[in-house]
Structure formats: structure tokens, C-alpha cells
PDB file of C-alpha atoms and ligand atoms in Angstrom:
ATOM      1  CA  UNK C  13      74.986  35.842 190.985  1.00  0.00           C
ATOM      2  CA  UNK C  14      74.342  34.344 194.432  1.00  0.00           C
ATOM      3  CA  UNK C  15      70.841  33.933 195.843  1.00  0.00           C
ATOM      4  CA  UNK C  16      71.586  36.491 198.572  1.00  0.00           C
ATOM      5  CA  UNK C  17      72.609  39.096 196.026  1.00  0.00           C
ATOM      6  CA  UNK C  18      69.620  38.562 193.756  1.00  0.00           C
ATOM      7  CA  UNK C  19      67.294  39.050 196.725  1.00  0.00           C
ATOM      8  CA  UNK C  20      68.649  42.399 197.828  1.00  0.00           C
ATOM      9  CA  UNK C  21      65.751  44.836 197.933  1.00  0.00           C
ATOM     10  CA  UNK C  22      65.117  47.195 195.052  1.00  0.00           C
ATOM     11  CA  UNK C  23      63.964  50.708 195.971  1.00  0.00           C
ATOM     12  CA  UNK C  24      61.119  52.225 193.961  1.00  0.00           C
ATOM     13  CA  UNK C  25      60.833  55.984 194.086  1.00  0.00           C
ATOM     14  CA  UNK C  26      57.855  57.637 192.413  1.00  0.00           C
ATOM     15  CA  UNK C  27      56.812  61.270 192.385  1.00  0.00           C
ATOM     16  CA  UNK C  28      55.847  64.109 190.123  1.00  0.00           C
ATOM     17  CA  UNK C  29      59.381  65.570 190.409  1.00  0.00           C
ATOM     18  CA  UNK C  30      58.152  68.971 189.165  1.00  0.00           C
ATOM     19  CA  UNK C  31      61.110  69.612 189.455  1.00  0.00           C
ATOM     20  CA  UNK C  32      63.341  67.005 191.107  1.00  0.00           C
ATOM     21  CA  UNK C  33      65.392  68.542 193.962  1.00  0.00           C
ATOM     22  CA  UNK C  34      67.994  67.756 196.632  1.00  0.00           C
ATOM     23  CA  UNK C  35      65.330  66.557 199.094  1.00  0.00           C
ATOM     24  CA  UNK C  36      64.471  63.770 196.641  1.00  0.00           C
ATOM     25  CA  UNK C  37      68.120  62.967 196.009  1.00  0.00           C
ATOM     26  CA  UNK C  38      69.005  62.756 199.697  1.00  0.00           C
ATOM     27  CA  UNK C  39      65.907  60.640 200.392  1.00  0.00           C
ATOM     28  CA  UNK C  40      66.957  58.107 197.760  1.00  0.00           C
ATOM     29  CA  UNK C  41      70.639  58.144 198.708  1.00  0.00           C
ATOM     30  CA  UNK C  42      69.970  57.773 202.436  1.00  0.00           C
ATOM     31  CA  UNK C  43      67.327  55.084 201.825  1.00  0.00           C
ATOM     32  CA  UNK C  44      69.854  53.108 199.785  1.00  0.00           C
ATOM     33  CA  UNK C  45      72.262  53.116 202.758  1.00  0.00           C
ATOM     34  CA  UNK C  46      69.737  52.713 205.578  1.00  0.00           C
ATOM     35  CA  UNK C  47      67.785  49.925 203.881  1.00  0.00           C
ATOM     36  CA  UNK C  48      70.698  48.218 202.085  1.00  0.00           C
ATOM     37  CA  UNK C  49      69.024  48.709 198.722  1.00  0.00           C
ATOM     38  CA  UNK C  50      70.711  47.359 195.669  1.00  0.00           C
ATOM     39  CA  UNK C  51      69.409  50.107 193.420  1.00  0.00           C
ATOM     40  CA  UNK C  52      66.817  52.862 193.556  1.00  0.00           C
ATOM     41  CA  UNK C  53      64.576  52.975 190.497  1.00  0.00           C
ATOM     42  CA  UNK C  54      63.187  56.466 189.936  1.00  0.00           C
ATOM     43  CA  UNK C  55      59.746  56.496 188.292  1.00  0.00           C
ATOM     44  CA  UNK C  56      58.407  59.946 187.395  1.00  0.00           C
ATOM     45  CA  UNK C  57      54.602  60.030 187.215  1.00  0.00           C
ATOM     46  CA  UNK C  58      53.333  60.491 183.669  1.00  0.00           C
ATOM     47  CA  UNK C  59      49.750  61.595 184.273  1.00  0.00           C
ATOM     48  CA  UNK C  60      49.203  61.972 188.035  1.00  0.00           C
ATOM     49  CA  UNK C  61      45.686  61.076 189.271  1.00  0.00           C
ATOM     50  CA  UNK C  62      43.071  63.826 188.973  1.00  0.00           C
ATOM     51  CA  UNK C  63      43.026  64.463 192.745  1.00  0.00           C
ATOM     52  CA  UNK C  64      46.559  65.902 192.435  1.00  0.00           C
ATOM     53  CA  UNK C  65      47.429  69.296 190.959  1.00  0.00           C
ATOM     54  CA  UNK C  66      48.585  68.818 187.324  1.00  0.00           C
ATOM     55  CA  UNK C  67      52.354  69.283 186.975  1.00  0.00           C
ATOM     56  CA  UNK C  68      53.594  72.438 185.223  1.00  0.00           C
ATOM     57  CA  UNK C  69      56.410  70.724 183.327  1.00  0.00           C
ATOM     58  CA  UNK C  70      55.524  67.989 180.824  1.00  0.00           C
ATOM     59  CA  UNK C  71      56.110  64.334 181.635  1.00  0.00           C
ATOM     60  CA  UNK C  72      59.035  64.247 179.192  1.00  0.00           C
ATOM     61  CA  UNK C  73      60.605  67.330 180.766  1.00  0.00           C
ATOM     62  CA  UNK C  74      60.247  65.911 184.294  1.00  0.00           C
ATOM     63  CA  UNK C  75      61.752  62.628 183.116  1.00  0.00           C
ATOM     64  CA  UNK C  76      64.689  64.484 181.559  1.00  0.00           C
ATOM     65  CA  UNK C  77      65.239  66.506 184.750  1.00  0.00           C
ATOM     66  CA  UNK C  78      65.382  63.301 186.806  1.00  0.00           C
ATOM     67  CA  UNK C  79      67.736  61.776 184.267  1.00  0.00           C
ATOM     68  CA  UNK C  80      70.094  64.740 184.651  1.00  0.00           C
ATOM     69  CA  UNK C  81      69.795  64.780 188.441  1.00  0.00           C
ATOM     70  CA  UNK C  82      70.758  61.125 188.902  1.00  0.00           C
ATOM     71  CA  UNK C  83      73.388  61.000 186.165  1.00  0.00           C
ATOM     72  CA  UNK C  84      76.592  59.433 187.474  1.00  0.00           C
ATOM     73  CA  UNK C  85      75.060  57.733 190.525  1.00  0.00           C
ATOM     74  CA  UNK C  86      75.634  54.011 190.009  1.00  0.00           C
ATOM     75  CA  UNK C  87      72.917  53.076 192.530  1.00  0.00           C
ATOM     76  CA  UNK C  88      70.224  55.062 190.733  1.00  0.00           C
ATOM     77  CA  UNK C  89      68.335  54.142 187.566  1.00  0.00           C
ATOM     78  CA  UNK C  90      65.401  55.668 185.734  1.00  0.00           C
ATOM     79  CA  UNK C  91      62.174  54.008 184.646  1.00  0.00           C
ATOM     80  CA  UNK C  92      60.153  55.786 181.955  1.00  0.00           C
ATOM     81  CA  UNK C  93      57.239  53.328 182.249  1.00  0.00           C
ATOM     82  CA  UNK C  94      54.720  55.778 183.703  1.00  0.00           C
ATOM     83  CA  UNK C  95      55.775  58.569 181.350  1.00  0.00           C
ATOM     84  CA  UNK C  96      55.383  56.306 178.326  1.00  0.00           C
ATOM     85  CA  UNK C  97      52.099  54.694 179.405  1.00  0.00           C
ATOM     86  CA  UNK C  98      49.004  56.240 177.889  1.00  0.00           C
ATOM     87  CA  UNK C  99      47.028  56.171 181.137  1.00  0.00           C
ATOM     88  CA  UNK C 100      46.786  57.664 184.601  1.00  0.00           C
ATOM     89  CA  UNK C 101      49.854  56.834 186.677  1.00  0.00           C
ATOM     90  CA  UNK C 102      48.735  54.606 189.510  1.00  0.00           C
ATOM     91  CA  UNK C 103      51.457  53.173 191.724  1.00  0.00           C
ATOM     92  CA  UNK C 104      49.604  49.888 192.009  1.00  0.00           C
ATOM     93  CA  UNK C 105      49.749  49.408 188.222  1.00  0.00           C
ATOM     94  CA  UNK C 106      53.443  50.240 188.181  1.00  0.00           C
ATOM     95  CA  UNK C 107      54.167  47.695 190.909  1.00  0.00           C
ATOM     96  CA  UNK C 108      52.112  45.073 189.069  1.00  0.00           C
ATOM     97  CA  UNK C 109      54.224  45.750 185.987  1.00  0.00           C
ATOM     98  CA  UNK C 110      57.425  45.398 188.020  1.00  0.00           C
ATOM     99  CA  UNK C 111      56.183  42.060 189.370  1.00  0.00           C
ATOM    100  CA  UNK C 112      55.931  40.572 185.863  1.00  0.00           C
ATOM    101  CA  UNK C 113      58.350  37.644 185.367  1.00  0.00           C
ATOM    102  CA  UNK C 114      60.130  39.546 182.617  1.00  0.00           C
ATOM    103  CA  UNK C 115      60.824  42.509 184.915  1.00  0.00           C
ATOM    104  CA  UNK C 116      61.531  41.798 188.628  1.00  0.00           C
ATOM    105  CA  UNK C 117      59.379  38.706 189.190  1.00  0.00           C
ATOM    106  CA  UNK C 118      57.636  37.894 192.454  1.00  0.00           C
ATOM    107  CA  UNK C 119      60.520  36.947 194.770  1.00  0.00           C
ATOM    108  CA  UNK C 120      62.604  40.084 194.830  1.00  0.00           C
ATOM    109  CA  UNK C 121      61.846  42.459 197.718  1.00  0.00           C
ATOM    110  CA  UNK C 122      60.573  45.796 196.417  1.00  0.00           C
ATOM    111  CA  UNK C 123      60.579  48.824 198.703  1.00  0.00           C
ATOM    112  CA  UNK C 124      58.381  51.771 197.831  1.00  0.00           C
ATOM    113  CA  UNK C 125      60.081  54.928 199.089  1.00  0.00           C
ATOM    114  CA  UNK C 126      57.852  57.743 200.345  1.00  0.00           C
ATOM    115  CA  UNK C 127      58.153  60.923 202.330  1.00  0.00           C
ATOM    116  CA  UNK C 128      55.970  61.224 205.435  1.00  0.00           C
ATOM    117  CA  UNK C 129      53.421  63.457 203.662  1.00  0.00           C
ATOM    118  CA  UNK C 130      53.002  61.044 200.748  1.00  0.00           C
ATOM    119  CA  UNK C 131      52.644  58.108 203.147  1.00  0.00           C
ATOM    120  CA  UNK C 132      49.954  59.900 205.176  1.00  0.00           C
ATOM    121  CA  UNK C 133      47.880  60.241 201.995  1.00  0.00           C
ATOM    122  CA  UNK C 134      48.353  56.671 200.892  1.00  0.00           C
ATOM    123  CA  UNK C 135      44.888  55.411 201.809  1.00  0.00           C
ATOM    124  CA  UNK C 136      43.490  57.688 199.088  1.00  0.00           C
ATOM    125  CA  UNK C 137      45.603  55.959 196.416  1.00  0.00           C
ATOM    126  CA  UNK C 138      43.994  53.661 193.841  1.00  0.00           C
ATOM    127  CA  UNK C 139      43.639  50.094 195.299  1.00  0.00           C
ATOM    128  CA  UNK C 140      45.964  51.128 198.128  1.00  0.00           C
ATOM    129  CA  UNK C 141      45.661  47.941 200.209  1.00  0.00           C
ATOM    130  CA  UNK C 142      47.012  45.922 197.281  1.00  0.00           C
ATOM    131  CA  UNK C 143      50.231  47.964 197.446  1.00  0.00           C
ATOM    132  CA  UNK C 144      51.300  46.035 200.553  1.00  0.00           C
ATOM    133  CA  UNK C 145      50.972  42.728 198.669  1.00  0.00           C
ATOM    134  CA  UNK C 146      53.322  44.044 196.011  1.00  0.00           C
ATOM    135  CA  UNK C 147      55.984  45.946 197.982  1.00  0.00           C
ATOM    136  CA  UNK C 148      57.307  47.006 201.353  1.00  0.00           C
ATOM    137  CA  UNK C 149      56.911  50.687 202.151  1.00  0.00           C
ATOM    138  CA  UNK C 150      59.654  52.851 203.624  1.00  0.00           C
ATOM    139  CA  UNK C 151      58.737  56.217 205.091  1.00  0.00           C
ATOM    140  CA  UNK C 152      61.276  59.038 205.360  1.00  0.00           C
ATOM    141  CA  UNK C 153      60.913  61.877 207.815  1.00  0.00           C
ATOM    142  CA  UNK C 154      60.081  65.232 206.209  1.00  0.00           C
ATOM    143  CA  UNK C 155      60.182  68.533 208.092  1.00  0.00           C
ATOM    144  CA  UNK C 156      56.663  69.607 209.039  1.00  0.00           C
ATOM    145  CA  UNK C 157      55.142  66.111 208.801  1.00  0.00           C
ATOM    146  CA  UNK C 158      55.043  63.472 211.510  1.00  0.00           C
ATOM    147  CA  UNK C 159      54.799  59.698 211.118  1.00  0.00           C
ATOM    148  CA  UNK C 160      52.595  58.970 214.142  1.00  0.00           C
ATOM    149  CA  UNK C 161      49.879  56.326 213.808  1.00  0.00           C
ATOM    150  CA  UNK C 162      47.523  58.660 215.712  1.00  0.00           C
ATOM    151  CA  UNK C 163      47.727  61.293 213.007  1.00  0.00           C
ATOM    152  CA  UNK C 164      47.014  58.903 210.100  1.00  0.00           C
ATOM    153  CA  UNK C 165      43.555  58.131 208.667  1.00  0.00           C
ATOM    154  CA  UNK C 166      42.138  55.211 210.723  1.00  0.00           C
ATOM    155  CA  UNK C 167      42.385  52.502 208.031  1.00  0.00           C
ATOM    156  CA  UNK C 168      45.982  53.427 207.263  1.00  0.00           C
ATOM    157  CA  UNK C 169      46.843  53.695 210.984  1.00  0.00           C
ATOM    158  CA  UNK C 170      45.630  50.121 211.421  1.00  0.00           C
ATOM    159  CA  UNK C 171      47.781  48.872 208.539  1.00  0.00           C
ATOM    160  CA  UNK C 172      50.726  50.887 209.872  1.00  0.00           C
ATOM    161  CA  UNK C 173      50.462  49.321 213.346  1.00  0.00           C
ATOM    162  CA  UNK C 174      50.154  45.806 211.913  1.00  0.00           C
ATOM    163  CA  UNK C 175      52.966  46.035 209.404  1.00  0.00           C
ATOM    164  CA  UNK C 176      55.538  48.304 211.083  1.00  0.00           C
ATOM    165  CA  UNK C 177      58.893  46.632 211.681  1.00  0.00           C
ATOM    166  CA  UNK C 178      61.950  48.046 213.431  1.00  0.00           C
ATOM    167  CA  UNK C 179      64.733  46.285 211.626  1.00  0.00           C
ATOM    168  CA  UNK C 180      65.351  47.147 207.952  1.00  0.00           C
ATOM    169  CA  UNK C 181      67.082  43.754 207.603  1.00  0.00           C
ATOM    170  CA  UNK C 182      63.579  42.226 207.670  1.00  0.00           C
ATOM    171  CA  UNK C 183      62.940  43.755 204.234  1.00  0.00           C
ATOM    172  CA  UNK C 184      65.154  41.094 202.701  1.00  0.00           C
ATOM    173  CA  UNK C 185      63.156  38.300 204.309  1.00  0.00           C
ATOM    174  CA  UNK C 186      59.947  38.760 202.302  1.00  0.00           C
ATOM    175  CA  UNK C 187      59.100  40.303 198.935  1.00  0.00           C
ATOM    176  CA  UNK C 188      56.482  42.703 200.334  1.00  0.00           C
ATOM    177  CA  UNK C 189      54.227  43.667 203.202  1.00  0.00           C
ATOM    178  CA  UNK C 190      56.289  45.492 205.819  1.00  0.00           C
ATOM    179  CA  UNK C 191      56.537  49.166 206.696  1.00  0.00           C
ATOM    180  CA  UNK C 192      59.752  50.752 207.955  1.00  0.00           C
ATOM    181  CA  UNK C 193      60.507  54.334 208.762  1.00  0.00           C
ATOM    182  CA  UNK C 194      63.968  55.763 208.430  1.00  0.00           C
ATOM    183  CA  UNK C 195      65.579  59.005 209.480  1.00  0.00           C
ATOM    184  CA  UNK C 196      67.059  61.171 206.779  1.00  0.00           C
ATOM    185  CA  UNK C 197      68.794  64.538 206.975  1.00  0.00           C
ATOM    186  CA  UNK C 198      65.862  66.917 207.457  1.00  0.00           C
ATOM    187  CA  UNK C 199      65.632  69.135 204.368  1.00  0.00           C
ATOM    188  CA  UNK C 200      62.852  71.665 204.145  1.00  0.00           C
ATOM    189  CA  UNK C 201      62.950  71.690 200.345  1.00  0.00           C
ATOM    190  CA  UNK C 202      59.871  71.247 198.188  1.00  0.00           C
ATOM    191  CA  UNK C 203      59.199  71.498 194.480  1.00  0.00           C
ATOM    192  CA  UNK C 204      56.408  73.951 195.306  1.00  0.00           C
ATOM    193  CA  UNK C 205      58.892  76.354 196.931  1.00  0.00           C
ATOM    194  CA  UNK C 206      61.271  76.006 193.982  1.00  0.00           C
ATOM    195  CA  UNK C 207      58.497  76.755 191.483  1.00  0.00           C
ATOM    196  CA  UNK C 208      57.486  79.776 193.568  1.00  0.00           C
ATOM    197  CA  UNK C 209      61.070  81.053 193.695  1.00  0.00           C
ATOM    198  CA  UNK C 210      61.385  80.749 189.902  1.00  0.00           C
ATOM    199  CA  UNK C 211      58.049  82.502 189.320  1.00  0.00           C
ATOM    200  CA  UNK C 212      59.234  85.379 191.546  1.00  0.00           C
ATOM    201  CA  UNK C 213      62.554  85.469 189.686  1.00  0.00           C
ATOM    202  CA  UNK C 214      64.500  84.598 192.840  1.00  0.00           C
ATOM    203  CA  UNK C 215      67.189  81.924 192.829  1.00  0.00           C
ATOM    204  CA  UNK C 216      66.548  78.322 193.910  1.00  0.00           C
ATOM    205  CA  UNK C 217      70.220  77.503 193.306  1.00  0.00           C
ATOM    206  CA  UNK C 218      71.665  74.792 195.606  1.00  0.00           C
ATOM    207  CA  UNK C 219      68.179  73.442 196.387  1.00  0.00           C
ATOM    208  CA  UNK C 220      68.445  71.356 193.235  1.00  0.00           C
ATOM    209  CA  UNK C 221      71.339  70.201 191.023  1.00  0.00           C
ATOM    210  CA  UNK C 222      72.806  72.801 188.664  1.00  0.00           C
ATOM    211  CA  UNK C 223      72.158  70.446 185.747  1.00  0.00           C
ATOM    212  CA  UNK C 224      68.420  70.547 186.551  1.00  0.00           C
ATOM    213  CA  UNK C 225      68.394  74.328 187.016  1.00  0.00           C
ATOM    214  CA  UNK C 226      70.202  74.777 183.686  1.00  0.00           C
ATOM    215  CA  UNK C 227      67.504  72.659 182.010  1.00  0.00           C
ATOM    216  CA  UNK C 228      64.783  74.747 183.671  1.00  0.00           C
ATOM    217  CA  UNK C 229      66.331  77.970 182.368  1.00  0.00           C
ATOM    218  CA  UNK C 230      66.955  76.511 178.910  1.00  0.00           C
ATOM    219  CA  UNK C 231      63.272  75.617 178.568  1.00  0.00           C
ATOM    220  CA  UNK C 232      61.930  78.665 180.442  1.00  0.00           C
ATOM    221  CA  UNK C 233      60.047  76.457 182.900  1.00  0.00           C
ATOM    222  CA  UNK C 234      58.108  77.685 185.955  1.00  0.00           C
ATOM    223  CA  UNK C 235      58.207  81.349 184.950  1.00  0.00           C
ATOM    224  CA  UNK C 236      54.503  82.049 185.406  1.00  0.00           C
ATOM    225  CA  UNK C 237      53.230  82.883 188.909  1.00  0.00           C
TER     226      UNK C 237
HETATM  227  P1  LIG Q 319      55.363  69.357 195.452  1.00  0.00           P
HETATM  228  O1  LIG Q 319      55.724  70.505 196.353  1.00  0.00           O
HETATM  229  O2  LIG Q 319      55.080  69.752 194.028  1.00  0.00           O
HETATM  230  O3  LIG Q 319      54.323  68.432 196.030  1.00  0.00           O
HETATM  231  P2  LIG Q 319      57.495  67.668 196.413  1.00  0.00           P
HETATM  232  O4  LIG Q 319      58.713  68.425 196.784  1.00  0.00           O
HETATM  233  O5  LIG Q 319      56.566  67.234 197.513  1.00  0.00           O
HETATM  234  O6  LIG Q 319      56.702  68.480 195.304  1.00  0.00           O
HETATM  235  P3  LIG Q 319      57.008  65.218 195.041  1.00  0.00           P
HETATM  236  O7  LIG Q 319      57.399  64.911 193.642  1.00  0.00           O
HETATM  237  O8  LIG Q 319      55.573  65.539 195.340  1.00  0.00           O
HETATM  238  O9  LIG Q 319      57.940  66.439 195.552  1.00  0.00           O
HETATM  239  O10 LIG Q 319      57.504  64.101 196.039  1.00  0.00           O
HETATM  240  C1  LIG Q 319      57.968  62.831 195.666  1.00  0.00           C
HETATM  241  C2  LIG Q 319      58.308  62.100 196.955  1.00  0.00           C
HETATM  242  O11 LIG Q 319      59.417  62.738 197.606  1.00  0.00           O
HETATM  243  C3  LIG Q 319      57.179  62.084 197.987  1.00  0.00           C
HETATM  244  O12 LIG Q 319      57.170  60.793 198.599  1.00  0.00           O
HETATM  245  C4  LIG Q 319      57.581  63.159 198.979  1.00  0.00           C
HETATM  246  O13 LIG Q 319      57.077  62.918 200.271  1.00  0.00           O
HETATM  247  C5  LIG Q 319      59.099  63.031 198.959  1.00  0.00           C
HETATM  248  N1  LIG Q 319      59.786  64.280 199.298  1.00  0.00           N
HETATM  249  C6  LIG Q 319      59.799  65.410 198.577  1.00  0.00           C
HETATM  250  N2  LIG Q 319      60.568  66.353 199.153  1.00  0.00           N
HETATM  251  C7  LIG Q 319      61.063  65.801 200.287  1.00  0.00           C
HETATM  252  C8  LIG Q 319      61.919  66.288 201.343  1.00  0.00           C
HETATM  253  N3  LIG Q 319      62.403  67.529 201.328  1.00  0.00           N
HETATM  254  N4  LIG Q 319      62.211  65.442 202.359  1.00  0.00           N
HETATM  255  C9  LIG Q 319      61.700  64.170 202.365  1.00  0.00           C
HETATM  256  N5  LIG Q 319      60.888  63.667 201.415  1.00  0.00           N
HETATM  257  C10 LIG Q 319      60.569  64.459 200.384  1.00  0.00           C
HETATM  258 MG1  LIG Q 320      54.574  66.561 197.053  1.00  0.00          MG
END
């Protein structure tokens, strides 16, 4: 494989995916095009940090739903590392694992994919400043959330101003450290709304893949309000 090919950026997409839905799928698909990503590696959180609401579906079930959702997409792959680890899922630890020589090594550009809401909360993440030494960060628009420096916490706004770059091609020039934003088809879909629809016995069909909805029904997930 040529040097240029080996250095194409790898997208990293973490989340609770409780359940995975079409907003997630479009984010990853559009990021792959907009940022010329080789592959997007989906990493469901095993045990999200205590500050987040605990997921309703188990880690294994959320992993299986992602597996079904991305099945057949040659640019997508799944990483069960956080689900299998017996510890709180911190993105910084996951990126440190990916940087091991036996995994991705230190040269390959990694791009952490986030929606605007997740990015705005990033300065509350464990060892958050270290994240920019390990990966680039790409921020997707999400209806109802803006990506303005003025509306970010001050420390994150400072990092955002320093690291923001306009041209996604720059992501291939360094392994980590830049921030890009990219436009995606605005989709007002959230896992919260899907869980609410299921609890009310209304249909979330077409907000998520049929294969995921079938799994949800098979395992009677999200039925309690
Ligand atoms: P919940 O409502 O339970 O918080 P969610 O829909 O926000 O679920 P998460 O698993 O929390 O899904 O999100 C994983 C990532 O996907 C986050 O970076 C989030 O910002 C992003 N994301 C989720 N839904 C969308 C969407 N509709 N458009 C753009 N980004 C999204
Ligand atoms: Mg969320």
C-alpha cells in the first residue's frame, strides 16, 4: 500500500447508541465523504461515565444494534473495545488504545466524529485536552445546536479558535490536533425521541434501520416509560 493511502484519516465514532438511528448513520456516511475518511470505526460506549444517564439497553445489545445498522457498508467497521473493557468508557483511553503500535500507531490521522451537542460538552470529558494530542475532531451540525465559539465554555472556545481549520484536506497533514466542522443533512432524530416513541407504543419506523427496530421488538427493549 502506498504511503498516501496508509495515511488517509480514520474516522472514530463513539456514542451510547441507545439505540443507533439514521442521524448517526448519516453523520458517519457524510463525514466519510466530506473528510475523505478511509473508514469509520464505530465504538459503542460500554459503561458511559457517571455524569451521563445510564443506557437502557445493555452494552452487548447496543453493540449488536450498531452491528446490524452498519452491516453491508464497506466503509464502516465496529470496535467492541469499550464494550469488552471492564471499566468506564473514556474516549481518551480508547484513543490511547488506538494509538498503540499494534493497532493504528502514531502516524495515522484519527478523526473523532461528534455532533455539535457532544462537542459543546467536550471540556467536561476525562482528560479532554489530551484528546487533541491523539486525534483531530470533526463537528457535525445538529438541529437545535450551534457551533459558535461564543456559545462554548471558555476553555473549549479557546481551543476551538486555536485549532479550527477550514480545509478538511489538512486532516491528512498531521495525525491529530485540528478541529473541522462539516455540514450534514439536518436530521432532528435522537435516541431519546425514539425511546419515548417506543415507550408510548408509537412507531419510530424510518427513524432507524428496520434491522435495528426488529431487534428492539425481538428483545422488548424501551417498553417502559
Ligand atoms: P440520546 O438522545 O440518548 O442522547 P443521541 O441521539 O444524542 O442519543 P448519542 O449516542 O448520544 O445519540 O450520540 C452519539 C453521537 O451522535 C454524538 O456525537 C451526537 O452528537 C451525534 N448525533 C446523534 N444524533 C444526531 C443527529 N440527529 N444529527 C447529528 N449528530 C447526531
Ligand atoms: Mg446524545
